[in-house]
Coordinates of C-alpha atoms in Angstrom, one line a residue:
X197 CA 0.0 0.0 0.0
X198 CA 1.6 3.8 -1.2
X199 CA 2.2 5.8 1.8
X200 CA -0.7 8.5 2.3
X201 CA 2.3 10.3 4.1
X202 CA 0.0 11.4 7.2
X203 CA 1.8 10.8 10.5
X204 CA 0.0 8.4 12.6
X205 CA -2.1 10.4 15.7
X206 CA 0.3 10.5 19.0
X207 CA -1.4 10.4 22.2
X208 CA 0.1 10.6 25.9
X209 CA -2.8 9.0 27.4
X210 CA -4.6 5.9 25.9
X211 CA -7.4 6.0 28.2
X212 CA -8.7 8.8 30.4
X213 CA -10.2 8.9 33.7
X214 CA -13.1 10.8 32.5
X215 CA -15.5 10.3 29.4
X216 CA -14.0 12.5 26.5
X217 CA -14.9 12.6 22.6
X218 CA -13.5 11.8 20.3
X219 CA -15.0 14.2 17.5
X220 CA -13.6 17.2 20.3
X221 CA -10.1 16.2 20.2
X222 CA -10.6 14.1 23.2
X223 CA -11.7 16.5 25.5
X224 CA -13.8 15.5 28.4
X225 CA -17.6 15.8 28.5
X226 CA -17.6 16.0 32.3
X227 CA -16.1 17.4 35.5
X228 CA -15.2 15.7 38.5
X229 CA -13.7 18.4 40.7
X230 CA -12.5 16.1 43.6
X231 CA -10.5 14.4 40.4
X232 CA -6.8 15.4 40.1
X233 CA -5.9 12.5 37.4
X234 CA -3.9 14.1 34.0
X235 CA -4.6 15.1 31.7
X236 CA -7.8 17.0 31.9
X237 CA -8.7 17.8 35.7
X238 CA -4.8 17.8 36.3
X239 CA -5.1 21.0 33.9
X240 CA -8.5 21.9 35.4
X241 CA -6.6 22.5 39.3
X242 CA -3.5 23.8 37.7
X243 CA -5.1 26.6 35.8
X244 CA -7.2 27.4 38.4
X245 CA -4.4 27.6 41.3
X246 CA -1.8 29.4 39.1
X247 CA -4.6 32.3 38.4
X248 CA -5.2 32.3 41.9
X249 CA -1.7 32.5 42.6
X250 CA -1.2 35.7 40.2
X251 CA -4.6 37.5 41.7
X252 CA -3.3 37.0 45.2
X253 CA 0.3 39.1 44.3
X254 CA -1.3 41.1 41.4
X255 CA -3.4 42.6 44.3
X256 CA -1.4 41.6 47.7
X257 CA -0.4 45.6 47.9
X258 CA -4.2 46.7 47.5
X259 CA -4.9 46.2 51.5
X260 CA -1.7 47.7 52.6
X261 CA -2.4 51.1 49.7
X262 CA -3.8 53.7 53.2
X263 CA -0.5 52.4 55.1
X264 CA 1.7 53.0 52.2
X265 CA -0.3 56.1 51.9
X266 CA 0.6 57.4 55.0
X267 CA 4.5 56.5 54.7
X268 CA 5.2 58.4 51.7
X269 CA 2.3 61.4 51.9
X270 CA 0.4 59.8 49.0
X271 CA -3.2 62.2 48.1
X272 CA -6.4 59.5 46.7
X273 CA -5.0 60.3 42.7
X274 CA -1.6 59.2 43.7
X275 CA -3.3 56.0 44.6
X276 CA -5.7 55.9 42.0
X277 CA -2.7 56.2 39.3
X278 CA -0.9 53.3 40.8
X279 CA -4.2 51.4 40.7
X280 CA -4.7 52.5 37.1
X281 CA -1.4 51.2 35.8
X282 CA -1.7 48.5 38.1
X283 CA -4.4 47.1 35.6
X284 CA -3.7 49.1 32.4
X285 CA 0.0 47.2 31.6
X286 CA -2.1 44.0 31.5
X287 CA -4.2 45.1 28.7
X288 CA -1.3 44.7 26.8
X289 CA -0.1 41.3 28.1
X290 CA -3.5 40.0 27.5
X291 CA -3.1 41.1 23.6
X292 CA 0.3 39.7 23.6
X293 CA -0.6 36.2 25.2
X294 CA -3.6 35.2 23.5
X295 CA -2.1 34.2 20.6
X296 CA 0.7 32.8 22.4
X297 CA -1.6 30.1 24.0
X298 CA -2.8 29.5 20.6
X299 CA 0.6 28.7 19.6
X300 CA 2.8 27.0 22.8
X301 CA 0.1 26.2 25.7
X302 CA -1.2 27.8 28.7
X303 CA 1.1 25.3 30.6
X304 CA 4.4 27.4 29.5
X305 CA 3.0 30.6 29.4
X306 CA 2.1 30.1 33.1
X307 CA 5.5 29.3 33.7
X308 CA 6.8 32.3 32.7
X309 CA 4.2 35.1 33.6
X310 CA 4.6 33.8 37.6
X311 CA 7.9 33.7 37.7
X312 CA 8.4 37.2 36.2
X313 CA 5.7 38.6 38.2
X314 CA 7.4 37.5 41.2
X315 CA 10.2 39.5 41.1
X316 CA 8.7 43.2 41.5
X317 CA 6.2 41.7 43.9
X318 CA 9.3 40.5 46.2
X319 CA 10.3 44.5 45.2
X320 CA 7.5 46.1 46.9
X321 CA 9.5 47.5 50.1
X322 CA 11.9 49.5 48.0
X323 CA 9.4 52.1 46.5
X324 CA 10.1 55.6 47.8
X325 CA 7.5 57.7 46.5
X326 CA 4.4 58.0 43.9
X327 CA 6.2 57.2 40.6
X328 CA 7.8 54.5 41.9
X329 CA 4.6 52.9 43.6
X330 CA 3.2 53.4 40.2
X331 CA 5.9 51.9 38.2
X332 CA 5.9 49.0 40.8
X333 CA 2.4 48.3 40.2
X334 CA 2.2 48.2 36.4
X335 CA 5.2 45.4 36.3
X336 CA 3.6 43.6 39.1
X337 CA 0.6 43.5 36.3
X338 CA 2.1 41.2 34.1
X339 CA 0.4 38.5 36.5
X340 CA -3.0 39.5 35.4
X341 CA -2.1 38.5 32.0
X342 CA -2.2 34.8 33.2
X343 CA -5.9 34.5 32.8
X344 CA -5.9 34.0 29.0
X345 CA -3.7 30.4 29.9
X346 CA -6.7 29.9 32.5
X347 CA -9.3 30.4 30.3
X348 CA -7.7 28.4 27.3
X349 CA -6.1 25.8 28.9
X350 CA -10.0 24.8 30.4
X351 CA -11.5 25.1 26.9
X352 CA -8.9 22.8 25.9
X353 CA -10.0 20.1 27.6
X354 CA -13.3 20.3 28.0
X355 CA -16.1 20.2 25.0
X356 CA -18.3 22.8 24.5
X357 CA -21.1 21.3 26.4
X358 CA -19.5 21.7 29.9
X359 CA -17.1 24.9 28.9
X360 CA -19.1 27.1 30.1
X361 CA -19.0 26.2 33.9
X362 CA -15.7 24.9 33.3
X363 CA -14.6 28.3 32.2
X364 CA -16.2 29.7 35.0
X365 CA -15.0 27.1 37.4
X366 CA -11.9 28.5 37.0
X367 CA -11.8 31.9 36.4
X368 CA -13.6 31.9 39.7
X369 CA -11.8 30.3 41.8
X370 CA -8.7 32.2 40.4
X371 CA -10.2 35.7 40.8
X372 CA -10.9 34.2 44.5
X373 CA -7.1 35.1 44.7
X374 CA -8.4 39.0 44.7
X375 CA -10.6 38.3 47.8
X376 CA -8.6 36.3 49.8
X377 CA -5.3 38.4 49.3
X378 CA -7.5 41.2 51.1
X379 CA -8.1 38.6 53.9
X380 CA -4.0 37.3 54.2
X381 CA -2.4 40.2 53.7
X382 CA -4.4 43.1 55.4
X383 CA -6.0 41.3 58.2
X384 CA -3.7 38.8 58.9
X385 CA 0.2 38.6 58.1
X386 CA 0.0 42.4 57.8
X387 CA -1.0 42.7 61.9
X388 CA 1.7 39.8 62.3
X389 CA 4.4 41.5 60.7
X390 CA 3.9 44.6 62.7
X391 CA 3.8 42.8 66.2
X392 CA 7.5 42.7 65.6
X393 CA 8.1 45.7 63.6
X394 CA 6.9 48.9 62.8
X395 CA 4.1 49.5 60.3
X396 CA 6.2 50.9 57.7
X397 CA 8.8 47.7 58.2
X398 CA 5.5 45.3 58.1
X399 CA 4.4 46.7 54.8
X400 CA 7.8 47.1 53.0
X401 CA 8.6 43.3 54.1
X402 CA 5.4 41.3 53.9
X403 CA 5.2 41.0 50.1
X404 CA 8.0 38.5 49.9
X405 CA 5.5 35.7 50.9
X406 CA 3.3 35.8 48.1
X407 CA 6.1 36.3 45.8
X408 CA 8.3 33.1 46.9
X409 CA 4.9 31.2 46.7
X410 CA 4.4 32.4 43.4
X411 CA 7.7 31.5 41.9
X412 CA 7.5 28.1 43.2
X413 CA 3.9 27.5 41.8
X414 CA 5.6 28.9 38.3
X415 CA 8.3 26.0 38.4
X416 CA 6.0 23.2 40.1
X417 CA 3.4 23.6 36.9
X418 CA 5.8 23.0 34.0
X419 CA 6.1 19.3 35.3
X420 CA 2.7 18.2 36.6
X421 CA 0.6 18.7 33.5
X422 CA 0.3 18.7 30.3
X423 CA -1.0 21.2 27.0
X424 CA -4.0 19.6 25.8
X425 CA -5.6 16.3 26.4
X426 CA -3.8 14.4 23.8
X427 CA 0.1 15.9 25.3
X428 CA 2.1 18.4 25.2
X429 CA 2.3 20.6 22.0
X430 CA 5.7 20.3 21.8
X431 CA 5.4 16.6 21.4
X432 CA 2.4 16.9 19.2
X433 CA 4.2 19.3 16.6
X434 CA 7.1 16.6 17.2
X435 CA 5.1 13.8 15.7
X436 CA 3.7 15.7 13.2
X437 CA 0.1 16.0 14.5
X438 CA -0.1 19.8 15.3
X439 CA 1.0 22.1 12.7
X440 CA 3.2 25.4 13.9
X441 CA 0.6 27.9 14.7
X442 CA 1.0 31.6 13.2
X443 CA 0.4 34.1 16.2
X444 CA -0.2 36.5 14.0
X445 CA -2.7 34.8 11.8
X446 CA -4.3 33.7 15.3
X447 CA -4.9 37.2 16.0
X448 CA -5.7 38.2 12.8
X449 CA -8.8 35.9 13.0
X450 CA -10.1 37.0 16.2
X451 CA -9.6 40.9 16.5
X452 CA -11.6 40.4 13.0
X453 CA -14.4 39.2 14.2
X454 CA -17.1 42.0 15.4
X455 CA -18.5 39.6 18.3
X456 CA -15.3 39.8 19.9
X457 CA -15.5 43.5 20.4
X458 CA -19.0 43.6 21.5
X459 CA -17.7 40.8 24.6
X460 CA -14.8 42.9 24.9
X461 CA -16.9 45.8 26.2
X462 CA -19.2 43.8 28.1
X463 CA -16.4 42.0 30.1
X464 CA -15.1 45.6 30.3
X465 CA -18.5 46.0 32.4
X466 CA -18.2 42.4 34.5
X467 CA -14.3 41.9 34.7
X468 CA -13.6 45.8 34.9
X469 CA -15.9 46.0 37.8
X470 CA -14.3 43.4 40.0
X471 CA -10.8 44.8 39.6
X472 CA -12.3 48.4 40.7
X473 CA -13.7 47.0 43.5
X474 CA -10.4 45.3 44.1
X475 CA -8.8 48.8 44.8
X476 CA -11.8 50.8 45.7
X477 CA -13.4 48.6 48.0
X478 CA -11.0 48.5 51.2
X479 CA -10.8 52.5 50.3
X480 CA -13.6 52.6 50.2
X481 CA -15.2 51.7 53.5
X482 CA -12.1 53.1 55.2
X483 CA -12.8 56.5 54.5
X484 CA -16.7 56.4 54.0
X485 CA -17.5 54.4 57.1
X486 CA -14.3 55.1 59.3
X487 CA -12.9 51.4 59.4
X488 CA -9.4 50.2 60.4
X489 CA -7.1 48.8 57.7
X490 CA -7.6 45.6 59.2
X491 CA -11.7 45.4 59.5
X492 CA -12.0 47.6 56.3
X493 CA -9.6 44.7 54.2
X494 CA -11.6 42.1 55.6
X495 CA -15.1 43.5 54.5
X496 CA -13.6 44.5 51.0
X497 CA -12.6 40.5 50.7
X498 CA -16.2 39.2 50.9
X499 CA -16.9 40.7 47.4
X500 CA -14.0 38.6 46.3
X501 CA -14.7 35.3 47.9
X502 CA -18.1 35.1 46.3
X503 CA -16.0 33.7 43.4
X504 CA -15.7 30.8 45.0
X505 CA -19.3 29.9 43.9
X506 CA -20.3 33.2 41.9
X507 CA -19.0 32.7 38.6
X508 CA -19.5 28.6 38.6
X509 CA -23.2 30.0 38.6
X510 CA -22.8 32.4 35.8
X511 CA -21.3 29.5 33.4
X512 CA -23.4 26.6 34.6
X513 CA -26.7 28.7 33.6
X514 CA -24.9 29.6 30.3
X515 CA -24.8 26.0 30.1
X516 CA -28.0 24.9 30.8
X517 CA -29.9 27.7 28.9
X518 CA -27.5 26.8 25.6
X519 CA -29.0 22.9 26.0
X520 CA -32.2 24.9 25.8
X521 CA -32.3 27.1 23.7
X522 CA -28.8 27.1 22.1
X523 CA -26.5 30.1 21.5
X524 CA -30.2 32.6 22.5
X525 CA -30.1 30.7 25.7
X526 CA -26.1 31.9 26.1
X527 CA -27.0 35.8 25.2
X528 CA -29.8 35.6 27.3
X529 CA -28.0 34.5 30.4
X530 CA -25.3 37.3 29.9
X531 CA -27.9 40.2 28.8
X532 CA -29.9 39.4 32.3
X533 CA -27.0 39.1 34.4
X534 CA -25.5 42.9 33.3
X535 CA -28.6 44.2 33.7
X536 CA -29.2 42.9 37.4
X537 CA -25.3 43.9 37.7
X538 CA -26.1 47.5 36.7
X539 CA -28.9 48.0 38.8
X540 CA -27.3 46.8 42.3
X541 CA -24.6 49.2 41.6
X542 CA -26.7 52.0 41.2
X543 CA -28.2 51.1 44.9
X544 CA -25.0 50.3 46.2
X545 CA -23.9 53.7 45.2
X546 CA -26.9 54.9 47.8
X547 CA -26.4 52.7 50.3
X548 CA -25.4 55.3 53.1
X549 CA -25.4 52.4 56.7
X550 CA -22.9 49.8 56.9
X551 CA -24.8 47.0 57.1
X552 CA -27.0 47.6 54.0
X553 CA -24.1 48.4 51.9
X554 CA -22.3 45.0 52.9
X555 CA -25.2 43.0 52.2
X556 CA -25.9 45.0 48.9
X557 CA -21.7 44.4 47.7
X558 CA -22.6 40.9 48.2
X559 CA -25.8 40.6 45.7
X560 CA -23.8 43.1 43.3
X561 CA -20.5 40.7 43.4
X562 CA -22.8 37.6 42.7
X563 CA -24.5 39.2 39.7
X564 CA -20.7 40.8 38.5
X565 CA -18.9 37.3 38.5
X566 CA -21.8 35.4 37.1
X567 CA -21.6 37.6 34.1
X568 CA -18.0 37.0 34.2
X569 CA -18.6 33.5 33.9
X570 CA -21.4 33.6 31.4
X571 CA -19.6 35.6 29.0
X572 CA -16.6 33.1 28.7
X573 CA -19.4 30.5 28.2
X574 CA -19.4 32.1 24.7
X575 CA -16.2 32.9 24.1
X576 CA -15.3 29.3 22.5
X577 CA -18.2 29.3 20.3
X578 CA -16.9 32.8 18.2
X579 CA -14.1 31.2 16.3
X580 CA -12.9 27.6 17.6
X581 CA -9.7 27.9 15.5
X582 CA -8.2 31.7 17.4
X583 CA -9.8 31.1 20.9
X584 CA -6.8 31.7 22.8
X585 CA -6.4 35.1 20.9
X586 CA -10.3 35.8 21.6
X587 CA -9.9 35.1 25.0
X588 CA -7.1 37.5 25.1
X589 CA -8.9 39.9 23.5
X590 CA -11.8 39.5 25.6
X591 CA -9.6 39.5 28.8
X592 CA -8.2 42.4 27.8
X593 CA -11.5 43.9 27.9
X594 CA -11.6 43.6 31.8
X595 CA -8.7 45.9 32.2
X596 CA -9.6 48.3 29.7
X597 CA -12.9 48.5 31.6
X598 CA -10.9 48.6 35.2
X599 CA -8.8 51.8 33.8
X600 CA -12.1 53.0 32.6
X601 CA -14.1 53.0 36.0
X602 CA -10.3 53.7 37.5
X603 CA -10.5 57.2 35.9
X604 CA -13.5 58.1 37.2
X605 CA -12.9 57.1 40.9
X606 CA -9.5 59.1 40.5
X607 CA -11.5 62.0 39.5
X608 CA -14.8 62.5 40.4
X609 CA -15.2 64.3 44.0
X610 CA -17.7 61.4 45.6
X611 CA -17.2 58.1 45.5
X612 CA -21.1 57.6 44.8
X613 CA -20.5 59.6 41.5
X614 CA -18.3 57.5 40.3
X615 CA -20.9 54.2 41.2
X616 CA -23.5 55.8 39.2
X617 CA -21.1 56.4 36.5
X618 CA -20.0 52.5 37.1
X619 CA -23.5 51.2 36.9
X620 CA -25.4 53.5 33.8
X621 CA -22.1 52.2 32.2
X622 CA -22.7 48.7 32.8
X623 CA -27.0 49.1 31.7
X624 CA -25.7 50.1 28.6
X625 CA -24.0 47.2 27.7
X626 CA -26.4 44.7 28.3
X627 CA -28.2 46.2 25.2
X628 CA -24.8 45.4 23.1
X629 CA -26.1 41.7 23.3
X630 CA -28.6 42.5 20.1
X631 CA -25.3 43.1 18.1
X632 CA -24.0 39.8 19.1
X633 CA -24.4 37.5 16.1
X634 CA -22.5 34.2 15.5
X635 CA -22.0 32.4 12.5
X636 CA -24.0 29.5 12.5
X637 CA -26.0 30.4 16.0
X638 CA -29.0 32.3 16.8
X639 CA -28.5 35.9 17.8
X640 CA -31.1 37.3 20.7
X641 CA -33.8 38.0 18.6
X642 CA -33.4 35.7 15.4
X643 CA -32.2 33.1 13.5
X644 CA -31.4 29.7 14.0
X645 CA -28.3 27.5 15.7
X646 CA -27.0 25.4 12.4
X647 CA -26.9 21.1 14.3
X648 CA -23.4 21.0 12.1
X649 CA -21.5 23.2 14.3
X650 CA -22.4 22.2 17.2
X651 CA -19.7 19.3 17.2
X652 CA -16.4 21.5 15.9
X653 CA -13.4 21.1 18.0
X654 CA -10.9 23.8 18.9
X655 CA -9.1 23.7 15.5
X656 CA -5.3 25.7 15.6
X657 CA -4.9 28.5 12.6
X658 CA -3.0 27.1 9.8
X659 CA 0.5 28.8 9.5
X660 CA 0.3 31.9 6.9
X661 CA 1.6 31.0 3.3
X662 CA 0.9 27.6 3.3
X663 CA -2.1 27.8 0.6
X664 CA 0.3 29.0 -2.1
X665 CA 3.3 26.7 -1.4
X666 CA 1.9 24.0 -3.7
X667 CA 1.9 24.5 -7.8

């Protein structure tokens, strides 16, 4: 028989622990999240835990921002611009790694991003004055890049029936890291550290923690998992059963295609909130309702730990409404949760007794990370072949949206102005879900979802030229 010159398929695994299919690329059709075997809830606990590793030090300086404040005569913009450029350099990493993932692997990526991050985190006790807080902050940053690897490395292994709440699995439990970094560092090795040294000592020495754990996690990462369900993609290029991916063509496919941009500024409105309330919130019931660093952190951190369920709930209804009603079901999840979103920030913003705005920040977290979640329960469906570069795109989003609201908390006079700003913002994009139309899905109002998509596996871009190599 003539060879047909195709290289025969390599695989890591020959069996899996969970039930995959085979028409997906092998990725599993359900989660089992007391599981840990590889490949696919090995990446699952991995993507998750490294995101949560580069939330806790992206935002480990938030609680200690009115100490730092008060050691180097800081006024509320000088904070504000630190918070700004705190989440403005990850825009650009979030551009810049979504096609990466496309081409190497969340796995690698990971690798990398924690490690480097590490190092200005460990650097936090050397800034002497505003610039250098805001320089500090934008290179500490890079770590917020590291949720386009979470978000890809899940779709990789799971099919689009269970994506959704895997997504959100995961980006939940990783944002978690912005919660209970509020909870470590302000209310509890903060206080420690100062039992034996001054306050300014405490906070110039206290970041090292995170930092050593998050270089660790970086190294640990690159050997206990694996790319995609079928290996590694180094292997799998090595075999010949993954062609090399063009970045650029990646991109080009997704920053192309209009849906992206419409998520884009919706995540702006989901993503973009929690980060504000990330720096605003310990701030923000500091000075409004005369709390200690230590009592103010720990109230900020609740609206963070309601990832730990918040955002499951967000994909899992994406989920369920798409076996429904298919992609309307998706876009109907996401337009009701922005609109609930919007309209708890607006009575948050006139909330004026502790208590009431407590339990109000609560209900307005749930509805922000369930449309976190939801919205990456479309993502994968936009263009299967560029996700990782949609995803970055779409990430990217989040801290466009946090510089946004960042702006306007740095320079409006009332913090409630800038919470009405915040929540008419986020009314208006629940609307933008009429422009969202995907090829071979129903939009809100119309159309139909075509049965022969439905079963399309994350493809990888073809390399650019190779069309016209042949005469």
């Amino acid at each position: 028989m003539a060879d047909t010159g195709s290289a025969p398929e390599y695989k890591k695994y020959q069996t899996y622990a969970l039930n995959v299919d085979p028409d997906q690329d092998d990725k599993a059709t359900e989660i089992k999240l007391c599981n840990f075997s590889r490949p696919h809830m090995r990446a699952f606990h991995c993507s998750w835990w490294c995101f949560f590793i580069a939330f806790f030090i992206w935002f480990s300086i938030t609680p200690l921002l009115s100490e730092i404040a008060i050691t180097l005569d800081l006024d509320k913009q000088q904070i504000w611009t630190s918070s700004i450029t705190g989440v403005a350099g990850t825009i650009f990493m979030r551009f810049l790694l979504g096609p990466q993932c496309d081409k190497y692997g969340a796995r690698v990526l990971f690798t990398i991003v924690l490690c480097v991050a590490s190092i200005p985190t460990a650097c936090t006790g050397l800034i002497q004055n505003a610039a250098g807080l805001a320089v500090l902050r934008l290179f500490i940053g890079i770590a917020g890049g590291s949720f386009v690897m979470c978000q890809y490395w899940s779709s990789r292994m799971f099919t689009k029936e269970v994506v959704g709440t895997a997504n959100a699995l995961v980006g939940g439990w990783g944002n978690l890291g912005g919660g209970v970094t509020q909870i470590v560092m302000g209310t509890l090795l903060f206080p420690l550290f100062k039992t034996g040294m001054s306050a300014e000592r405490a906070w110039r020495t206290v970041c090292i923690v995170p930092a050593v754990v998050a270089f660790f996690t970086g190294v640990a990462v690159q050997f206990v998992s694996e790319d995609s369900p079928k290996g590694n993609y180094k292997d799998l290029k090595k075999h010949g059963n993954m062609p090399e991916v063009s970045a650029a063509a990646s991109f080009r496919s997704g920053a192309f295609n209009f849906n992206t941009w419409i998520l884009f500024m919706q995540y702006a409105c989901s993503f973009g909130v929690e980060l504000t309330m990330n720096n605003a919130a310990a701030l923000y019931f500091r000075q409004e309702f005369n709390q200690t660093t230590e009592s103010a952190a720990a109230i900020a951190s609740i609206f963070g730990w309601m990832n730990l369920f918040a955002r499951g709930i967000g994909g899992y209804s994406s989920d369920k409404m798409n076996a429904k009603m298919g992609m309307r079901g998706r876009i109907i999840v996401q337009t009701v949760l922005l609109s609930c979103e919007g309209a708890m920030v607006l009575i948050f913003a006139n909330t004026s007794n502790l208590a009431g705005a407590i339990v109000v920040m609560i209900v307005f977290s749930i509805f922000v990370q369930a449309a976190e979640g939801s919205t990456y329960g479309i993502v994968p469906y936009v263009n299967p072949s560029c996700t990782g570069s949609i995803a970055g795109i779409v990430g990217a989003g989040g801290n466009a949206g946090a510089v946004g609201f960042g702006l306007a908390f740095r320079q409006l006079e009332s913090y409630k102005d800038a919470f009405i700003v915040m929540g008419c913002v986020i009314l208006i994009s629940a609307f933008l879900s009429l422009l969202i139309r995907i090829k071979g899905h129903a939009s809100l109002l119309c159309g139909s979802d075509d049965p022969n998509i439905g079963k399309s596996a994350l493809a990888v871009p073809e390399p650019e030229g190779e069309d016209d190599d042949d005469a």
